[in-house]
PDB file of C-alpha atoms in Angstrom:
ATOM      1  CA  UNK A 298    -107.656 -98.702 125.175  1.00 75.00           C
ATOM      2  CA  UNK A 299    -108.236-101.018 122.071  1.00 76.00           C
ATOM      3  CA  UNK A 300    -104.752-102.110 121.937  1.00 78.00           C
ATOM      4  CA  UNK A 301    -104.892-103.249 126.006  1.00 78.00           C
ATOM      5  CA  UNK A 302    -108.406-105.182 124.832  1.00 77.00           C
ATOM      6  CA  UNK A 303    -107.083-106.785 122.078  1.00 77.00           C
ATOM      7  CA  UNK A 304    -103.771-108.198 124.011  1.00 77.00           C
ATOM      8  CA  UNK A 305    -106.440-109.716 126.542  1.00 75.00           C
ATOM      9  CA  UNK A 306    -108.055-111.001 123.907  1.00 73.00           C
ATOM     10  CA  UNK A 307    -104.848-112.534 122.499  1.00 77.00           C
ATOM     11  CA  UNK A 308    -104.282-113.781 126.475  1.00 72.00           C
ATOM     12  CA  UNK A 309    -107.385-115.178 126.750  1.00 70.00           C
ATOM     13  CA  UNK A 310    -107.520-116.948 123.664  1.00 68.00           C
ATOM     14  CA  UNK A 311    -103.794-118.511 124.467  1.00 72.00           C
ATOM     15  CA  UNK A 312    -105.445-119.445 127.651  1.00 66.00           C
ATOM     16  CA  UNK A 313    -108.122-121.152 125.722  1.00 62.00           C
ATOM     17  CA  UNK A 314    -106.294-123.563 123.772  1.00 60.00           C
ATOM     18  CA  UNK A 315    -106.051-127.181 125.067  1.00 58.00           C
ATOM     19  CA  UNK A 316    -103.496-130.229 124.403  1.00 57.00           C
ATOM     20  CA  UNK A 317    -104.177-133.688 125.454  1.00 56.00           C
ATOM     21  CA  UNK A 318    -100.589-135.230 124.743  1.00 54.00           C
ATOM     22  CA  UNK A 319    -102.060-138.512 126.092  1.00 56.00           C
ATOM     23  CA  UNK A 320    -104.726-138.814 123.610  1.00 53.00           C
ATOM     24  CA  UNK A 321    -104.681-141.517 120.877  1.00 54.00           C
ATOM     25  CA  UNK A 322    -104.042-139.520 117.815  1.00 54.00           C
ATOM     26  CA  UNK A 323    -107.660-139.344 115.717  1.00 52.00           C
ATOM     27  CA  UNK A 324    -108.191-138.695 111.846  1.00 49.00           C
ATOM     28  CA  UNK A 325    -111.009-135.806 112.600  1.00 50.00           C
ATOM     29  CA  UNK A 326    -109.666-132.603 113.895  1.00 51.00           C
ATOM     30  CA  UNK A 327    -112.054-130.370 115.234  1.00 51.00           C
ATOM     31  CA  UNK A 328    -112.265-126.742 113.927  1.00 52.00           C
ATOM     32  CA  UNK A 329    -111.037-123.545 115.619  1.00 52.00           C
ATOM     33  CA  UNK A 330    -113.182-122.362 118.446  1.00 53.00           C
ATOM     34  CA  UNK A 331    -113.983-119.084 119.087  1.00 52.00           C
ATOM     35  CA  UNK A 332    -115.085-117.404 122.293  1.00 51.00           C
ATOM     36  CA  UNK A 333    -118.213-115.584 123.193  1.00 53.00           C
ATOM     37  CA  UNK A 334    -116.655-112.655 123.361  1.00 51.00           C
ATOM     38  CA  UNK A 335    -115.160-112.297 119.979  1.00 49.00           C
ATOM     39  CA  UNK A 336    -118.311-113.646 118.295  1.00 53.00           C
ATOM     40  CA  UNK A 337    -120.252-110.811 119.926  1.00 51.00           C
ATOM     41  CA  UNK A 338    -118.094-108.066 119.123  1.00 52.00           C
ATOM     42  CA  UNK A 339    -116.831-109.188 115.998  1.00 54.00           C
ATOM     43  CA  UNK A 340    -113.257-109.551 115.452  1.00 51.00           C
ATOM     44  CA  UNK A 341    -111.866-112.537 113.992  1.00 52.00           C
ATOM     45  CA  UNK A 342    -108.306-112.914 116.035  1.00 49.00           C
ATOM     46  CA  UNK A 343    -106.928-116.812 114.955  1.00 51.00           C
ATOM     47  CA  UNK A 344    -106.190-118.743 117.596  1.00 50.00           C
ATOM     48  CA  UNK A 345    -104.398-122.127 117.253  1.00 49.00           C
ATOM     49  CA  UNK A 346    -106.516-124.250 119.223  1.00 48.00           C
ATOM     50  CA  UNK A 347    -106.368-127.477 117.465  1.00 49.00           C
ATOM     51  CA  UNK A 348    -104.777-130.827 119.284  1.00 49.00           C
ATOM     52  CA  UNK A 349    -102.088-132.318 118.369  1.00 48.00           C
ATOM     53  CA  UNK A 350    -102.131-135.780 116.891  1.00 48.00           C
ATOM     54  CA  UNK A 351     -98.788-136.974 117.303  1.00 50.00           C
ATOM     55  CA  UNK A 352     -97.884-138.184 120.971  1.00 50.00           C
ATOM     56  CA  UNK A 353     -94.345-139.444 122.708  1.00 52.00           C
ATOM     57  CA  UNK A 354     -95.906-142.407 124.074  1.00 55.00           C
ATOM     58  CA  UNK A 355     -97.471-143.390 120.492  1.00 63.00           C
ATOM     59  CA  UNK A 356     -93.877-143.667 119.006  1.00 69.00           C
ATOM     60  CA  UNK A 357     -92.539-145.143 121.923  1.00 72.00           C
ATOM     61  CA  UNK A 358     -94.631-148.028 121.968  1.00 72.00           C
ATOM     62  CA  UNK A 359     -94.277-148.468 118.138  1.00 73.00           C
ATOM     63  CA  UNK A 360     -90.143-148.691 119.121  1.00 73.00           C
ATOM     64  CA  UNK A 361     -90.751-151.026 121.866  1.00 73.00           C
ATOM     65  CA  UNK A 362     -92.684-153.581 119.494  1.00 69.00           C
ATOM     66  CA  UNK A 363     -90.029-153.496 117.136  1.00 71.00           C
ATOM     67  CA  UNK A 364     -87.593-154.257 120.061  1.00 71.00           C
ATOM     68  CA  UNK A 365     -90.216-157.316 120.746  1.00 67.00           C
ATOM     69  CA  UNK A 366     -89.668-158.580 117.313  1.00 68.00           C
ATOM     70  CA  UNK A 367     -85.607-158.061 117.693  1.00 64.00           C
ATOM     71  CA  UNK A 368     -85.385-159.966 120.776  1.00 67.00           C
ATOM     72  CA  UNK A 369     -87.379-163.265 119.253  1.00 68.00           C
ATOM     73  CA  UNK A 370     -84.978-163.562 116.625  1.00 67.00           C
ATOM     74  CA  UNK A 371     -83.244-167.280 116.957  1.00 67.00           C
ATOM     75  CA  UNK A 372     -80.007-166.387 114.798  1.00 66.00           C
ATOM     76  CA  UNK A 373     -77.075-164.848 116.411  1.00 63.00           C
ATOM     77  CA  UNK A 374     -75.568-161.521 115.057  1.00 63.00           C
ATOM     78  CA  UNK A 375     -72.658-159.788 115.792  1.00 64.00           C
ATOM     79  CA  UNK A 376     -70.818-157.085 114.505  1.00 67.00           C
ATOM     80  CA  UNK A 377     -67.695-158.066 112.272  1.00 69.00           C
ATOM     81  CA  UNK A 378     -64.092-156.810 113.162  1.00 71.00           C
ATOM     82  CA  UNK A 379     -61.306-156.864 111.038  1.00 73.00           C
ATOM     83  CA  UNK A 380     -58.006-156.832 113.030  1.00 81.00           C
ATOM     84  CA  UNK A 381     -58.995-160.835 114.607  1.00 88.00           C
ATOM     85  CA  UNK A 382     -59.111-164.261 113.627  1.00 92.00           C
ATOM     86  CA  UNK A 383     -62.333-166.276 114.200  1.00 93.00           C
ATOM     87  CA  UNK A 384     -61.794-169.695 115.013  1.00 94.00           C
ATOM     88  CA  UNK A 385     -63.753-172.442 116.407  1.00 96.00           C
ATOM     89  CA  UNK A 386     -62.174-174.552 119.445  1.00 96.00           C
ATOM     90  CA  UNK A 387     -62.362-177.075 122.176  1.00 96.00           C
ATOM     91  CA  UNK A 388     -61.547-176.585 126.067  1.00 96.00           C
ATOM     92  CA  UNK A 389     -58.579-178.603 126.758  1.00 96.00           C
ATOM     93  CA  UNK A 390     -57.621-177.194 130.335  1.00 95.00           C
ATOM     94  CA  UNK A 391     -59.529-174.731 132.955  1.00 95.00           C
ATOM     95  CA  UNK A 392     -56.306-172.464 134.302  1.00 95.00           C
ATOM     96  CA  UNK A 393     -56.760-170.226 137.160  1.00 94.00           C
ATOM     97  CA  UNK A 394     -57.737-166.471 135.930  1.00 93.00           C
ATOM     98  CA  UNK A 395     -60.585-167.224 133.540  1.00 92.00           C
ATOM     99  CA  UNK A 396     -57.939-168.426 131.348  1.00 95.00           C
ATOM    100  CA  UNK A 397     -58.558-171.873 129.369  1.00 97.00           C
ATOM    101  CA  UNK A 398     -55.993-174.299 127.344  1.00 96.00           C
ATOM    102  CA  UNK A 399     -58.231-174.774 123.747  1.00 96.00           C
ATOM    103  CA  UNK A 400     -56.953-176.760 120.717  1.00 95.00           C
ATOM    104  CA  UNK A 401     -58.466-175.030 117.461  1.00 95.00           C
ATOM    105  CA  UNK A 402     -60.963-177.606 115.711  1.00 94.00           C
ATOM    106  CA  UNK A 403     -59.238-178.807 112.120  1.00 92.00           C
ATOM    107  CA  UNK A 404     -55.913-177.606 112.769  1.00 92.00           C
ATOM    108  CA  UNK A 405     -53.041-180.550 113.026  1.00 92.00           C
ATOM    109  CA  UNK A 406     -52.222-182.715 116.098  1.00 87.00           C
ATOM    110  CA  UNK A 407     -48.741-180.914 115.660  1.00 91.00           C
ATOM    111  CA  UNK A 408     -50.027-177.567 116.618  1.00 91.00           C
ATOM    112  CA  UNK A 409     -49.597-176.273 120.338  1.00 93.00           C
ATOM    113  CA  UNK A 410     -52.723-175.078 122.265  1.00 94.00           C
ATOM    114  CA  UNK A 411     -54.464-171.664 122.486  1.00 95.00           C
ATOM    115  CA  UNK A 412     -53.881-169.794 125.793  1.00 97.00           C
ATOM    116  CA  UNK A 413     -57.511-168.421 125.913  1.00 96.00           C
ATOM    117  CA  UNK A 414     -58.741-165.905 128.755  1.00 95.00           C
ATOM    118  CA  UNK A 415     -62.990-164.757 128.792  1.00 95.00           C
ATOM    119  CA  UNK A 416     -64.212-162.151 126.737  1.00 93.00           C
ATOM    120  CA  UNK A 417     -66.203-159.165 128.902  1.00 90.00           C
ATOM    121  CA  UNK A 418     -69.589-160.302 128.139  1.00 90.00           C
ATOM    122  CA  UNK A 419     -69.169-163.655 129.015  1.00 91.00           C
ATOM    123  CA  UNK A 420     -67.676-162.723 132.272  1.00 91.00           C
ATOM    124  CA  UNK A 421     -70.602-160.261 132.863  1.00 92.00           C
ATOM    125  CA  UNK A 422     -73.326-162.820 132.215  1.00 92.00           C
ATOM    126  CA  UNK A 423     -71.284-165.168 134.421  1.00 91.00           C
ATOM    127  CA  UNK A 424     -71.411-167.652 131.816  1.00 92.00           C
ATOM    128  CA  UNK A 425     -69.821-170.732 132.709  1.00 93.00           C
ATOM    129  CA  UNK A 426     -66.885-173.016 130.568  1.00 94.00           C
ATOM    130  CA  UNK A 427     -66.363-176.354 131.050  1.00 94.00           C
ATOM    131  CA  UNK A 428     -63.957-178.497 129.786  1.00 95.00           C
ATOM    132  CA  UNK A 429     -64.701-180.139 126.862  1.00 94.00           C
ATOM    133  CA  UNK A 430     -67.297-177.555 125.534  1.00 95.00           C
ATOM    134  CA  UNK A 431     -67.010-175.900 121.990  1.00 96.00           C
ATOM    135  CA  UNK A 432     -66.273-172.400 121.826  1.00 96.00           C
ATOM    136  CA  UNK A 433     -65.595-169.432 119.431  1.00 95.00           C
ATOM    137  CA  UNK A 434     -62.478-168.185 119.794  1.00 95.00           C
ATOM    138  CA  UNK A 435     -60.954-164.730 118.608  1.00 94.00           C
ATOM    139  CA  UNK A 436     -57.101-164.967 117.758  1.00 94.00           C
ATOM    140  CA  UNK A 437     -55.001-161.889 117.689  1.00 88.00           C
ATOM    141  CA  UNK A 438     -52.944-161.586 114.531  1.00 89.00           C
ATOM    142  CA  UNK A 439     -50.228-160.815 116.259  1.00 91.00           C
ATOM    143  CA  UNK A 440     -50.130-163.674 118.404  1.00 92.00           C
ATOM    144  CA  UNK A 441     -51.473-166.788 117.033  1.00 91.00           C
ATOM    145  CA  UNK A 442     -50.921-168.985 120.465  1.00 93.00           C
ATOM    146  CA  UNK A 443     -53.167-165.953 122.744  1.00 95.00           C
ATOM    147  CA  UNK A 444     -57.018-166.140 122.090  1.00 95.00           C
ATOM    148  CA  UNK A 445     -60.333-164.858 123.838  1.00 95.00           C
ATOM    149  CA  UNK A 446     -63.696-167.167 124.076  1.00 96.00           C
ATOM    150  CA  UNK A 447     -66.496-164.869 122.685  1.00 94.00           C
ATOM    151  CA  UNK A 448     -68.974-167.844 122.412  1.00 94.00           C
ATOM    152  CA  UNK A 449     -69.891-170.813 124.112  1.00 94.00           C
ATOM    153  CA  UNK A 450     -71.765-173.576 121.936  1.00 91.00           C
ATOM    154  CA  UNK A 451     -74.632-174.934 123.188  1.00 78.00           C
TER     155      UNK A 451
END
């Protein structure tokens, strides 16, 4: 008989406890309650019936102002490779295929044109080439004549 009454005292005191996960997290925590039932009789069962005071959405927010700050950034950054060439060019020629005849900026009149084609972002973001405009160009080492526009100058 006692054990029964103390598992529904262990039920009802896990059925006491409360969580507000949308809460803004506060620096006072309140103390443990304890029923009316266990005050009157006497036993002192511990129940874990404090809040907790870190949330999901509090973090989340904290990432998405960081992103905020990320996206207002002026300066272009890209991630380095080390099998390519980076060279800056001009369009020559607008071929049929997204592919583009580019002379290489600084290089001598006696060198041929780069066969360029459009990288995958560009092509995604439907980012249009004209002739004439400066672009960054990625040369294979393997191929110096074959190139791919990654960036188009403003």
């Amino acid at each position: 008989m006692r054990s029964l009454f103390l598992l529904f005292l262990a039920l009802f005191c896990i059925s006491s406890t409360t969580v507000d996960a949308f809460s803004t997290p506060s620096s006072a925590v309140s103390p443990p309650r304890q029923s009316l039932m266990t005050q009157s009789l006497g036993f002192h069962l511990k129940c874990n019936t404090q809040t907790s005071s870190n949330t999901a959405l509090f973090g989340k927010k904290e990432a998405r102002a960081a992103g905020n700050e990320r996206k207002n950034k002026t300066e272009r950054v890209k991630k380095t490779k080390d099998d390519v060439i980076e060279v800056e060019g001009t369009v020559l020629e607008s071929l049929p295929n997204a592919m583009f005849r580019c002379t290489i900026d600084g290089a001598p009149e006696t060198q041929e044109p780069v066969l360029a084609t459009i990288s995958g972002k560009i092509r995604k973001n439907f980012v249009k080439i004209l002739v004439g405009d400066k672009v960054t160009i990625e040369l294979s080492p393997y191929d110096l004549t074959r190139g791919r526009i990654t960036f188009r100058k403003r």
